[in-house]
Coordinates of C-alpha atoms in Angstrom, one line a residue:
Chain A
M774 CA -39.6 -27.3 -14.8
A775 CA -41.0 -27.1 -18.2
P776 CA -39.4 -29.8 -20.5
E777 CA -39.7 -27.7 -23.7
A778 CA -38.0 -24.4 -22.1
P779 CA -35.7 -22.8 -24.9
V780 CA -32.5 -23.5 -22.8
L781 CA -30.1 -21.9 -25.7
L782 CA -32.0 -18.6 -25.3
A783 CA -31.7 -19.0 -21.5
A784 CA -28.0 -19.6 -21.7
V785 CA -27.4 -16.7 -24.1
S786 CA -29.5 -14.4 -21.7
L787 CA -27.7 -15.5 -18.7
L788 CA -24.3 -15.0 -20.3
S789 CA -25.3 -11.5 -21.5
A790 CA -26.5 -10.6 -18.0
F791 CA -23.0 -11.7 -16.8
H792 CA -21.4 -9.6 -19.5
M793 CA -23.5 -6.8 -18.5
G794 CA -22.3 -7.2 -14.9
Y795 CA -18.7 -7.3 -16.1
L796 CA -19.2 -4.0 -18.0
A797 CA -20.6 -2.5 -14.9
R798 CA -17.5 -3.7 -13.0
R799 CA -15.2 -1.9 -15.6
V800 CA -17.0 1.4 -14.8
G801 CA -16.2 0.8 -11.3
W802 CA -12.6 0.1 -12.1
S803 CA -12.5 3.4 -14.2
R804 CA -13.9 5.2 -11.2
M805 CA -11.2 3.8 -8.9
A806 CA -8.4 4.6 -11.5
H807 CA -9.6 8.1 -11.9
K808 CA -10.6 8.7 -8.2
I809 CA -14.2 9.6 -9.2
M810 CA -16.4 9.0 -6.0
P811 CA -20.0 8.2 -6.6
P812 CA -22.3 9.8 -7.1
A813 CA -20.2 12.1 -9.5
V814 CA -20.5 11.0 -13.1
S815 CA -18.3 13.7 -14.6
G816 CA -14.6 13.6 -14.8
P817 CA -11.7 13.1 -17.2
P818 CA -12.8 12.4 -20.8
E819 CA -11.8 8.6 -20.5
F820 CA -14.0 8.2 -17.5
E821 CA -16.9 9.8 -19.1
R822 CA -16.5 7.9 -22.3
T823 CA -16.4 4.7 -20.2
F824 CA -19.5 5.8 -18.2
R825 CA -21.3 6.7 -21.6
A826 CA -20.2 3.4 -23.1
H827 CA -21.9 1.4 -20.1
Q828 CA -25.1 3.6 -20.2
N829 CA -25.5 2.8 -24.0
C830 CA -25.3 -0.9 -23.3
V831 CA -27.8 -0.6 -20.5
E832 CA -30.3 1.4 -22.7
F833 CA -30.1 -1.3 -25.4
Y834 CA -30.3 -4.5 -23.2
P835 CA -33.9 -4.8 -22.9
L836 CA -34.4 -4.2 -26.6
F837 CA -31.7 -6.9 -27.2
L838 CA -33.7 -9.3 -24.8
V839 CA -37.0 -8.8 -26.4
T840 CA -35.7 -9.4 -30.0
L841 CA -33.5 -12.2 -28.9
W842 CA -36.5 -14.1 -27.2
T843 CA -39.2 -13.4 -30.2
C844 CA -36.7 -14.4 -32.7
G845 CA -35.8 -17.5 -30.8
I846 CA -39.4 -18.7 -29.9
F847 CA -41.0 -17.6 -33.3
F848 CA -38.4 -18.0 -35.9
N849 CA -35.4 -20.3 -34.7
E850 CA -33.7 -20.8 -31.5
A851 CA -30.2 -21.7 -32.7
A852 CA -30.2 -18.7 -35.1
A853 CA -31.4 -16.4 -32.2
A854 CA -28.6 -17.8 -29.9
G855 CA -25.8 -17.4 -32.6
T856 CA -26.8 -13.8 -33.3
G857 CA -27.2 -13.2 -29.5
L858 CA -23.7 -14.2 -29.1
L859 CA -22.4 -12.1 -32.0
Y860 CA -24.2 -9.1 -30.3
M861 CA -22.3 -9.8 -27.2
V862 CA -18.9 -9.7 -29.0
A863 CA -20.0 -6.6 -30.8
R864 CA -20.7 -4.9 -27.5
Q865 CA -17.3 -5.8 -26.1
I866 CA -15.8 -4.2 -29.3
Y867 CA -17.8 -1.1 -29.1
F868 CA -16.9 -0.8 -25.4
N869 CA -13.3 -1.2 -25.8
G870 CA -13.2 1.3 -28.7
Y871 CA -15.3 3.8 -27.0
I872 CA -12.8 3.9 -24.1
K873 CA -9.9 4.7 -26.5
S874 CA -11.8 7.5 -28.5
T875 CA -15.4 8.7 -29.5
R876 CA -14.8 7.7 -33.0
K877 CA -13.4 4.2 -32.4
R878 CA -16.8 3.4 -30.9
L879 CA -18.3 3.3 -34.2
P880 CA -17.2 -0.1 -35.7
G881 CA -18.5 -1.9 -32.8
F882 CA -21.7 0.0 -32.9
Y883 CA -22.3 -0.8 -36.4
L884 CA -21.9 -4.6 -35.5
T885 CA -24.2 -4.2 -32.7
L886 CA -26.8 -2.5 -35.1
A887 CA -26.4 -5.4 -37.7
A888 CA -27.0 -8.1 -34.9
L889 CA -29.9 -6.3 -33.6
F890 CA -31.3 -5.6 -37.0
T891 CA -31.0 -9.3 -37.9
L892 CA -32.7 -10.4 -34.7
S893 CA -35.5 -8.0 -35.5
L894 CA -36.0 -8.9 -38.9
L895 CA -36.3 -12.8 -38.2
A896 CA -38.4 -12.1 -35.1
L897 CA -40.9 -9.9 -37.2
T898 CA -41.0 -12.6 -39.9
G899 CA -41.8 -15.3 -37.2
V900 CA -44.2 -13.2 -35.4
A901 CA -46.1 -12.0 -38.7
A902 CA -46.3 -15.6 -40.1
R903 CA -47.7 -16.8 -36.7
I904 CA -50.4 -14.0 -36.6
L905 CA -51.4 -14.5 -40.0
D906 CA -51.7 -18.2 -39.3
Q907 CA -53.6 -17.9 -36.0
Y908 CA -55.7 -15.0 -36.5
F909 CA -56.4 -14.8 -40.2
H910 CA -56.1 -18.6 -41.2
M911 CA -53.6 -17.9 -43.7
N912 CA -50.6 -19.9 -43.9
G913 CA -48.3 -17.0 -44.2
G914 CA -47.3 -18.1 -47.6
G915 CA -46.5 -14.7 -49.0
L916 CA -44.0 -14.1 -46.1
Q917 CA -42.4 -17.6 -46.6
S918 CA -41.8 -17.2 -50.5
L919 CA -40.6 -13.7 -49.8
L920 CA -37.8 -15.1 -47.5
C921 CA -37.6 -18.5 -49.3
C922 CA -38.1 -20.5 -46.3
P923 CA -40.7 -22.5 -44.3
V924 CA -41.8 -20.7 -41.3
R925 CA -44.9 -22.7 -40.4
P926 CA -44.7 -24.1 -36.9
D927 CA -45.6 -27.4 -37.9
S928 CA -42.6 -27.6 -40.4
A929 CA -39.1 -28.3 -39.4
G930 CA -38.3 -24.6 -39.0
P931 CA -36.0 -22.5 -41.2
G932 CA -33.0 -23.7 -39.4
L933 CA -29.6 -22.5 -40.5
T934 CA -30.4 -23.1 -44.1
H935 CA -32.0 -19.7 -44.3
P936 CA -30.5 -17.3 -46.7
V937 CA -30.3 -14.4 -44.2
F938 CA -28.6 -16.6 -41.6
S939 CA -26.2 -18.5 -44.0
S940 CA -25.1 -15.1 -45.5
W941 CA -24.2 -14.2 -41.9
I942 CA -22.3 -17.4 -41.5
K943 CA -20.5 -16.6 -44.8
C944 CA -19.8 -13.1 -43.6
L945 CA -18.4 -14.4 -40.3
G946 CA -16.1 -16.8 -42.1
I947 CA -17.3 -19.9 -40.8
K948 CA -18.8 -21.4 -43.9
G949 CA -16.7 -24.6 -43.4
H950 CA -18.5 -25.3 -40.3
S951 CA -22.0 -24.5 -41.6
K952 CA -22.7 -28.2 -42.2
T953 CA -22.1 -29.1 -38.6
L954 CA -24.2 -26.1 -37.6
Q955 CA -26.9 -27.3 -39.8
R956 CA -26.9 -30.8 -38.3
F957 CA -26.7 -29.3 -34.9
S958 CA -29.7 -27.1 -35.7
K959 CA -31.8 -29.9 -37.1
D960 CA -31.0 -32.0 -34.0
Q961 CA -32.1 -29.4 -31.6
L962 CA -35.2 -28.7 -33.5
R963 CA -36.8 -32.0 -31.9
W964 CA -36.8 -30.2 -28.5
L965 CA -38.5 -27.0 -29.7
Chain B
M1380 CA -53.6 -19.2 -20.0
A1381 CA -50.8 -21.9 -19.8
P1382 CA -51.6 -24.0 -16.8
E1383 CA -48.0 -24.5 -15.8
A1384 CA -46.9 -20.8 -15.8
P1385 CA -44.4 -20.0 -13.1
V1386 CA -46.7 -17.9 -11.0
L1387 CA -44.2 -17.4 -8.0
L1388 CA -41.7 -15.8 -10.6
A1389 CA -44.4 -13.8 -12.0
A1390 CA -45.5 -12.5 -8.5
V1391 CA -41.9 -11.7 -7.5
S1392 CA -41.3 -9.9 -11.0
L1393 CA -44.6 -7.9 -10.5
L1394 CA -43.6 -7.0 -6.9
S1395 CA -40.3 -6.0 -8.0
A1396 CA -41.6 -3.7 -10.8
F1397 CA -43.8 -2.0 -8.1
H1398 CA -40.8 -1.7 -6.1
M1399 CA -38.9 0.2 -9.0
G1400 CA -42.0 2.4 -9.5
Y1401 CA -41.8 3.3 -5.8
L1402 CA -38.0 4.0 -6.1
A1403 CA -38.8 6.2 -9.2
R1404 CA -41.4 8.2 -7.2
R1405 CA -38.7 8.8 -4.3
V1406 CA -36.7 10.6 -6.9
G1407 CA -39.6 12.5 -7.9
W1408 CA -40.2 13.5 -4.2
S1409 CA -36.6 14.2 -3.9
R1410 CA -37.0 16.7 -6.9
M1411 CA -39.9 18.5 -5.3
A1412 CA -38.0 18.8 -1.8
H1413 CA -35.1 20.4 -3.4
K1414 CA -36.9 22.1 -6.2
I1415 CA -34.8 20.5 -9.1
M1416 CA -37.1 20.9 -12.1
P1417 CA -36.8 18.2 -14.8
P1418 CA -34.7 17.9 -17.1
A1419 CA -31.8 19.0 -14.7
V1420 CA -30.1 16.0 -12.9
S1421 CA -27.6 18.0 -10.6
G1422 CA -28.3 19.8 -7.6
P1423 CA -27.5 19.3 -3.8
P1424 CA -25.5 16.1 -2.9
E1425 CA -28.5 14.6 -1.3
F1426 CA -30.5 14.8 -4.6
E1427 CA -27.5 13.6 -6.6
R1428 CA -27.2 10.6 -4.3
T1429 CA -30.9 9.7 -4.6
F1430 CA -30.7 10.1 -8.5
R1431 CA -27.6 7.8 -8.8
A1432 CA -29.2 5.2 -6.3
H1433 CA -32.3 4.9 -8.6
Q1434 CA -30.1 4.9 -11.8
N1435 CA -28.0 2.0 -10.2
C1436 CA -31.3 0.1 -9.6
V1437 CA -32.4 0.7 -13.1
E1438 CA -29.1 -0.4 -14.4
F1439 CA -29.4 -3.7 -12.6
Y1440 CA -32.8 -4.4 -13.0
P1441 CA -32.9 -6.5 -16.4
L1442 CA -29.9 -8.5 -14.9
F1443 CA -32.0 -9.3 -12.0
L1444 CA -34.9 -10.5 -14.1
V1445 CA -32.8 -12.6 -16.5
T1446 CA -31.1 -14.4 -13.3
L1447 CA -34.4 -14.7 -11.4
W1448 CA -36.2 -16.3 -14.5
T1449 CA -33.4 -18.8 -15.5
C1450 CA -32.9 -19.7 -12.1
G1451 CA -36.6 -20.3 -11.5
I1452 CA -37.1 -22.1 -14.7
F1453 CA -34.1 -24.3 -14.9
F1454 CA -33.1 -24.7 -11.1
N1455 CA -36.0 -24.2 -8.8
E1456 CA -38.9 -21.7 -8.6
A1457 CA -39.2 -21.4 -4.8
A1458 CA -35.6 -20.7 -4.3
A1459 CA -35.6 -18.1 -7.1
A1460 CA -38.5 -16.5 -5.6
G1461 CA -37.1 -16.4 -2.3
T1462 CA -33.7 -15.0 -3.5
G1463 CA -35.7 -12.5 -5.6
L1464 CA -37.4 -11.2 -2.4
L1465 CA -34.1 -10.9 -0.8
Y1466 CA -32.8 -8.8 -3.8
M1467 CA -35.6 -6.4 -3.3
V1468 CA -35.1 -6.0 0.5
A1469 CA -31.3 -5.5 -0.4
R1470 CA -32.1 -2.8 -2.8
Q1471 CA -34.4 -0.9 -0.4
I1472 CA -31.4 -1.1 2.3
Y1473 CA -29.1 0.1 -0.5
F1474 CA -31.4 3.0 -1.4
N1475 CA -31.9 4.1 2.0
G1476 CA -28.2 4.0 2.8
Y1477 CA -27.2 5.8 -0.2
I1478 CA -29.4 9.0 0.4
K1479 CA -27.8 9.2 3.9
S1480 CA -24.3 9.1 2.5
T1481 CA -22.2 7.6 -0.2
R1482 CA -20.4 5.1 2.2
K1483 CA -23.7 3.8 3.8
R1484 CA -24.7 2.4 0.3
L1485 CA -22.1 -0.3 0.6
P1486 CA -24.0 -2.8 3.1
G1487 CA -27.0 -3.0 0.8
F1488 CA -25.0 -3.3 -2.3
Y1489 CA -23.0 -6.3 -1.0
L1490 CA -26.3 -7.9 -0.1
T1491 CA -27.6 -7.0 -3.6
L1492 CA -24.6 -8.6 -5.1
A1493 CA -24.9 -11.7 -2.9
A1494 CA -28.4 -12.1 -4.0
L1495 CA -27.5 -11.6 -7.8
F1496 CA -24.5 -14.0 -7.3
T1497 CA -26.8 -16.7 -5.6
L1498 CA -29.4 -16.5 -8.5
S1499 CA -26.6 -16.4 -11.1
L1500 CA -24.7 -19.6 -9.6
L1501 CA -28.1 -21.5 -9.3
A1502 CA -29.1 -20.5 -12.9
L1503 CA -25.7 -21.6 -14.3
T1504 CA -26.1 -24.8 -12.7
G1505 CA -29.5 -25.5 -14.0
V1506 CA -28.7 -24.3 -17.5
A1507 CA -25.5 -26.2 -17.7
A1508 CA -27.0 -29.5 -16.6
R1509 CA -30.1 -29.1 -19.1
I1510 CA -27.6 -28.4 -22.0
L1511 CA -25.3 -31.3 -21.0
D1512 CA -28.5 -33.5 -20.9
Q1513 CA -30.2 -32.0 -24.1
Y1514 CA -27.3 -31.6 -26.5
F1515 CA -24.5 -34.0 -25.4
H1516 CA -26.7 -36.9 -24.0
M1517 CA -24.9 -36.6 -20.6
N1518 CA -27.0 -36.8 -17.3
G1519 CA -25.0 -33.8 -16.0
G1520 CA -23.7 -36.1 -13.2
G1521 CA -20.5 -34.2 -12.7
L1522 CA -22.2 -30.9 -12.1
Q1523 CA -24.8 -32.7 -9.6
S1524 CA -22.2 -34.3 -7.4
L1525 CA -20.3 -31.1 -7.4
L1526 CA -23.4 -29.3 -5.8
C1527 CA -24.4 -32.5 -4.1
C1528 CA -28.0 -32.2 -5.3
P1529 CA -30.4 -33.8 -8.0
V1530 CA -30.9 -31.2 -11.0
R1531 CA -32.3 -33.5 -13.6
P1532 CA -35.7 -32.4 -15.0
D1533 CA -37.3 -35.6 -14.3
S1534 CA -36.3 -35.6 -10.4
A1535 CA -38.1 -33.8 -7.9
G1536 CA -35.7 -30.8 -8.1
P1537 CA -33.2 -29.7 -5.6
G1538 CA -35.8 -27.7 -3.4
L1539 CA -34.7 -26.0 -0.5
T1540 CA -32.7 -28.9 0.7
H1541 CA -29.8 -27.5 -1.5
P1542 CA -26.6 -26.7 0.6
V1543 CA -26.3 -23.4 -1.2
F1544 CA -29.8 -22.4 -0.3
S1545 CA -29.9 -23.9 3.2
S1546 CA -26.8 -22.0 4.0
W1547 CA -28.6 -18.8 2.9
I1548 CA -31.6 -19.8 5.3
K1549 CA -29.2 -20.2 8.2
C1550 CA -27.6 -16.8 7.1
L1551 CA -31.0 -15.2 7.3
G1552 CA -31.7 -16.7 10.7
I1553 CA -34.9 -18.7 9.6
K1554 CA -33.6 -22.0 10.1
G1555 CA -36.5 -22.8 12.3
H1556 CA -38.8 -22.3 9.5
S1557 CA -36.8 -24.3 7.1
K1558 CA -38.9 -27.5 7.4
T1559 CA -42.1 -25.7 6.6
L1560 CA -40.3 -24.1 3.7
Q1561 CA -39.0 -27.5 2.4
R1562 CA -42.5 -28.9 2.7
F1563 CA -44.0 -26.0 0.8
S1564 CA -41.3 -26.3 -1.8
K1565 CA -41.9 -30.0 -2.3
D1566 CA -45.7 -29.3 -2.6
Q1567 CA -45.3 -26.7 -5.2
L1568 CA -43.0 -28.8 -7.4
R1569 CA -46.1 -30.7 -8.5
W1570 CA -47.1 -27.7 -10.6
L1571 CA -43.6 -27.0 -12.1
Chain C
M1201 CA -41.5 -23.6 -31.4
A1202 CA -44.3 -23.8 -28.6
P1203 CA -47.6 -23.9 -30.3
E1204 CA -49.4 -21.9 -27.3
A1205 CA -46.7 -19.1 -27.3
P1206 CA -48.5 -15.7 -26.5
V1207 CA -47.9 -14.2 -30.0
L1208 CA -50.0 -11.0 -29.3
L1209 CA -47.6 -10.1 -26.3
A1210 CA -44.7 -11.0 -28.4
A1211 CA -46.0 -8.6 -31.3
V1212 CA -46.4 -5.9 -28.8
S1213 CA -43.1 -6.4 -27.2
L1214 CA -41.2 -6.3 -30.5
L1215 CA -43.1 -3.1 -31.6
S1216 CA -42.2 -1.5 -28.5
A1217 CA -38.5 -2.6 -29.1
F1218 CA -38.7 -0.9 -32.3
H1219 CA -40.4 2.2 -30.8
M1220 CA -37.5 2.4 -28.1
G1221 CA -35.0 2.1 -31.0
Y1222 CA -36.8 4.9 -32.9
L1223 CA -36.7 7.1 -29.7
A1224 CA -32.9 6.5 -29.3
R1225 CA -32.4 7.5 -32.9
R1226 CA -34.5 10.9 -32.1
V1227 CA -31.8 11.5 -29.4
G1228 CA -28.9 10.8 -32.0
W1229 CA -30.8 13.4 -34.4
S1230 CA -31.0 15.8 -31.6
R1231 CA -27.2 15.3 -31.0
M1232 CA -26.5 16.2 -34.8
A1233 CA -28.9 19.0 -34.7
H1234 CA -27.1 20.7 -31.8
K1235 CA -23.7 19.5 -32.5
I1236 CA -23.4 17.7 -29.2
M1237 CA -20.6 15.1 -29.5
P1238 CA -20.9 12.0 -27.4
P1239 CA -20.0 11.4 -24.5
A1240 CA -21.4 14.8 -23.6
V1241 CA -25.0 14.8 -22.3
S1242 CA -25.4 18.5 -21.5
G1243 CA -26.1 21.3 -24.0
P1244 CA -29.1 23.6 -24.8
P1245 CA -32.2 23.0 -23.0
E1246 CA -34.0 21.3 -26.0
F1247 CA -31.2 18.7 -26.2
E1248 CA -31.3 18.1 -22.4
R1249 CA -35.1 17.6 -22.5
T1250 CA -34.9 15.2 -25.5
F1251 CA -32.1 13.2 -23.5
R1252 CA -34.0 13.2 -20.4
A1253 CA -37.3 12.1 -22.2
H1254 CA -35.4 9.0 -23.6
Q1255 CA -33.9 8.1 -20.3
N1256 CA -37.3 8.3 -18.6
C1257 CA -38.4 5.7 -21.3
V1258 CA -35.6 3.5 -20.8
E1259 CA -36.2 3.4 -17.0
F1260 CA -39.7 2.5 -17.3
Y1261 CA -39.3 0.1 -20.1
P1262 CA -38.5 -3.2 -18.1
L1263 CA -41.5 -2.3 -15.6
F1264 CA -43.6 -1.9 -18.9
L1265 CA -42.6 -5.4 -20.1
V1266 CA -43.0 -7.1 -16.8
T1267 CA -46.5 -5.8 -16.4
L1268 CA -47.3 -6.5 -19.9
W1269 CA -46.4 -10.2 -19.7
T1270 CA -47.8 -10.9 -16.3
C1271 CA -51.0 -9.3 -17.3
G1272 CA -51.2 -11.1 -20.7
I1273 CA -50.4 -14.6 -19.2
F1274 CA -52.3 -14.5 -16.0
F1275 CA -55.2 -12.1 -16.8
N1276 CA -56.0 -11.8 -20.6
E1277 CA -53.9 -11.6 -23.7
A1278 CA -55.8 -9.3 -25.8
A1279 CA -56.4 -6.8 -22.9
A1280 CA -52.5 -6.8 -22.1
A1281 CA -51.7 -6.3 -25.8
G1282 CA -54.4 -3.5 -26.2
T1283 CA -53.1 -1.7 -23.1
G1284 CA -49.6 -2.1 -24.3
L1285 CA -50.4 -0.2 -27.6
L1286 CA -52.0 2.5 -25.6
Y1287 CA -48.6 2.7 -23.6
M1288 CA -46.5 3.0 -26.6
V1289 CA -49.1 6.0 -28.0
A1290 CA -48.7 7.5 -24.4
R1291 CA -44.9 7.5 -24.7
Q1292 CA -44.8 9.0 -28.0
I1293 CA -47.2 11.9 -26.8
Y1294 CA -44.8 12.2 -23.6
F1295 CA -41.7 12.5 -25.9
N1296 CA -43.1 14.8 -28.4
G1297 CA -44.4 17.1 -25.6
Y1298 CA -41.2 17.0 -23.4
I1299 CA -39.2 18.1 -26.4
K1300 CA -41.4 21.3 -26.7
S1301 CA -41.3 22.0 -22.9
T1302 CA -40.9 20.6 -19.6
R1303 CA -44.6 21.4 -18.7
K1304 CA -45.8 19.7 -22.0
R1305 CA -44.5 16.2 -20.8
L1306 CA -47.3 15.9 -18.3
P1307 CA -50.4 14.8 -20.5
G1308 CA -48.2 12.0 -22.1
F1309 CA -46.8 11.0 -18.8
Y1310 CA -50.4 10.7 -17.0
L1311 CA -51.5 8.6 -19.8
T1312 CA -48.3 6.6 -19.5
L1313 CA -49.3 6.0 -15.8
A1314 CA -52.7 5.4 -16.6
A1315 CA -51.6 2.5 -18.9
L1316 CA -49.0 1.1 -16.5
F1317 CA -51.5 1.2 -13.6
T1318 CA -54.1 -0.6 -15.8
L1319 CA -51.5 -3.5 -16.6
S1320 CA -50.5 -3.6 -13.0
L1321 CA -53.9 -4.0 -11.6
L1322 CA -55.0 -6.6 -14.1
A1323 CA -51.6 -8.5 -13.6
L1324 CA -52.1 -8.2 -9.9
T1325 CA -55.6 -9.7 -10.1
G1326 CA -54.7 -12.6 -12.2
V1327 CA -51.6 -13.6 -10.2
A1328 CA -53.3 -13.3 -7.0
A1329 CA -56.1 -15.3 -8.2
R1330 CA -53.7 -18.0 -9.5
I1331 CA -51.7 -18.2 -6.2
L1332 CA -54.8 -18.5 -4.2
D1333 CA -55.9 -21.4 -6.6
Q1334 CA -52.6 -23.1 -6.7
Y1335 CA -51.2 -22.8 -3.0
F1336 CA -54.2 -22.3 -1.1
H1337 CA -56.8 -24.4 -2.9
M1338 CA -59.1 -21.5 -2.9
N1339 CA -60.8 -20.6 -6.2
G1340 CA -60.1 -16.9 -5.7
G1341 CA -63.8 -16.3 -5.4
G1342 CA -63.4 -13.0 -3.5
L1343 CA -61.2 -11.6 -6.0
Q1344 CA -63.5 -12.7 -8.7
S1345 CA -66.7 -11.0 -7.2
L1346 CA -64.7 -7.9 -6.4
L1347 CA -63.8 -7.4 -10.2
C1348 CA -67.2 -9.1 -11.4
C1349 CA -65.4 -11.5 -13.7
P1350 CA -64.2 -15.0 -14.1
V1351 CA -60.5 -15.4 -13.5
R1352 CA -60.1 -19.1 -13.1
P1353 CA -57.7 -20.6 -15.7
D1354 CA -60.4 -23.2 -16.8
S1355 CA -63.0 -20.6 -17.6
A1356 CA -63.1 -18.6 -21.0
G1357 CA -61.1 -15.7 -19.2
P1358 CA -62.4 -12.2 -18.5
G1359 CA -62.0 -11.1 -22.2
L1360 CA -63.0 -7.6 -23.1
T1361 CA -66.3 -7.9 -21.2
H1362 CA -64.5 -6.9 -18.1
P1363 CA -65.5 -3.8 -16.5
V1364 CA -62.2 -2.2 -16.2
F1365 CA -61.3 -2.9 -19.7
S1366 CA -64.6 -1.8 -21.1
S1367 CA -64.5 1.4 -19.4
W1368 CA -61.1 2.0 -21.0
I1369 CA -62.6 1.1 -24.3
K1370 CA -65.3 3.7 -23.6
C1371 CA -62.7 6.1 -22.5
L1372 CA -60.9 5.8 -25.8
G1373 CA -64.1 6.4 -27.8
I1374 CA -64.1 3.1 -29.6
K1375 CA -67.3 1.7 -28.0
G1376 CA -68.8 1.2 -31.3
H1377 CA -66.3 -1.5 -32.2
S1378 CA -66.1 -3.0 -28.9
K1379 CA -68.5 -6.0 -30.1
T1380 CA -65.9 -6.7 -32.8
L1381 CA -63.1 -6.6 -30.3
Q1382 CA -65.2 -8.9 -28.0
R1383 CA -65.6 -11.5 -30.7
F1384 CA -62.1 -11.3 -31.7
S1385 CA -61.2 -11.7 -28.0
K1386 CA -63.5 -14.7 -27.6
D1387 CA -62.0 -16.2 -30.9
Q1388 CA -58.4 -15.7 -29.8
L1389 CA -59.1 -17.4 -26.4
R1390 CA -59.1 -20.8 -28.0
W1391 CA -55.5 -20.5 -28.6
L1392 CA -54.4 -19.2 -25.0

């Protein structure tokens, strides 16, 4: 067992796999409630919406895993894990909304996209800085100053002091706890 | 090339990717047999069952990969690889059964769930023990005694002596070979 | 942040996730153009072809990721990344072709299969050589001589001088640049 394995990313991935299993179960319950025997996938509007909600989650799941892990390994593990949890909450809101009506899927879907966009942007920054550093012997200074944070592998990492992430924290109304989170983040960086 | 890369997990993942490719091919053959040109996905019941059997495999595939790797990295590589092989066999039984009739998909499906449940439980144990150890400076003793096995990263790992896994071995009727498997497992732990 | 993390594989995976997001967006645009409100998935032939083209990409995406990473870690990172880029181009050709007509999906699909087949073959070689080496204490000599290249972890790696990969380079008409690529490949091997 590798001692430096990113356990937070693994925990979030495992949790999201359980969540996906639960959503698949929800489709099964909907089949039972509406008496839709497999392999049929059409039926009353409510069943079709439940089925499509799950399909949409399935389609995006590998994208979520790829952005979660690249963000966690090349940018910051705690930031990736936190945004990953947000993604799961967003998917649940989306799923519950979609079952009620097609229009009500939208708030959850926008939150899903926001979480995916955050993960993608942070992952892109981390990967680009590393490529500049490794293959072009630049220290990724341009990218760093652009995002006002240290992204070099040998530095302490951007942590939760990063403007993108701290604005998320504000957005989520957990600003009061951000100091605890920052300490947590700096503490865990020792194992990265 | 990282010298400690988990080659058994990689081998099982690669094998499962080939298996998924083979199942996709089966859907193609079914299309040809029933003359269903893409993009149509409806047709005679047998084709629709084949199509849905493959879709179900696709939906669960990322969940399988996530539980396989978290189990293999945070619990035990050989146990994960073995259960991964069982999952593939279960999927094949499920696929063959589903093509015959909707009811005949069930034995394979229950075996699939058993394999996924085993992977999930072992992965959860490993990840939880690691998080307790790293972030809360506990040695995960409660979890260990719960499952009667050592799960600390510095120990030799639970191996195939673990009660959950050894009951699987019994269940599969390979008890006679379990000593060989145990030796194999202890041998391979040197590379983890 | 692990210093030896395979950044090229991460970059290609991230890029492919963006590409998948773009293809999902294309389905959304097609929904708007043909006024197909979710959760409906049937409509004019052009919409159905667009929808199925995306579904096919979704079905193969985890297979692509598994073969990309096993090829990149156990065979050669640059070869995997290059073939991964080819896969994305192939998927775009497939998608564009499928929208026009069912028959026009074939050239892109064959190229997709060629990229997947290359990744699979290289991954299989790398994984098999490693297993022979680790568990059977053989140096995988048979496999090496079969593919006329060094695959031992302690060697410099097969690089882009490998006959399978160099025939791909010729095939893609970039033979003139292969020396630059080889130097790049040898340079980056220091970080593997």
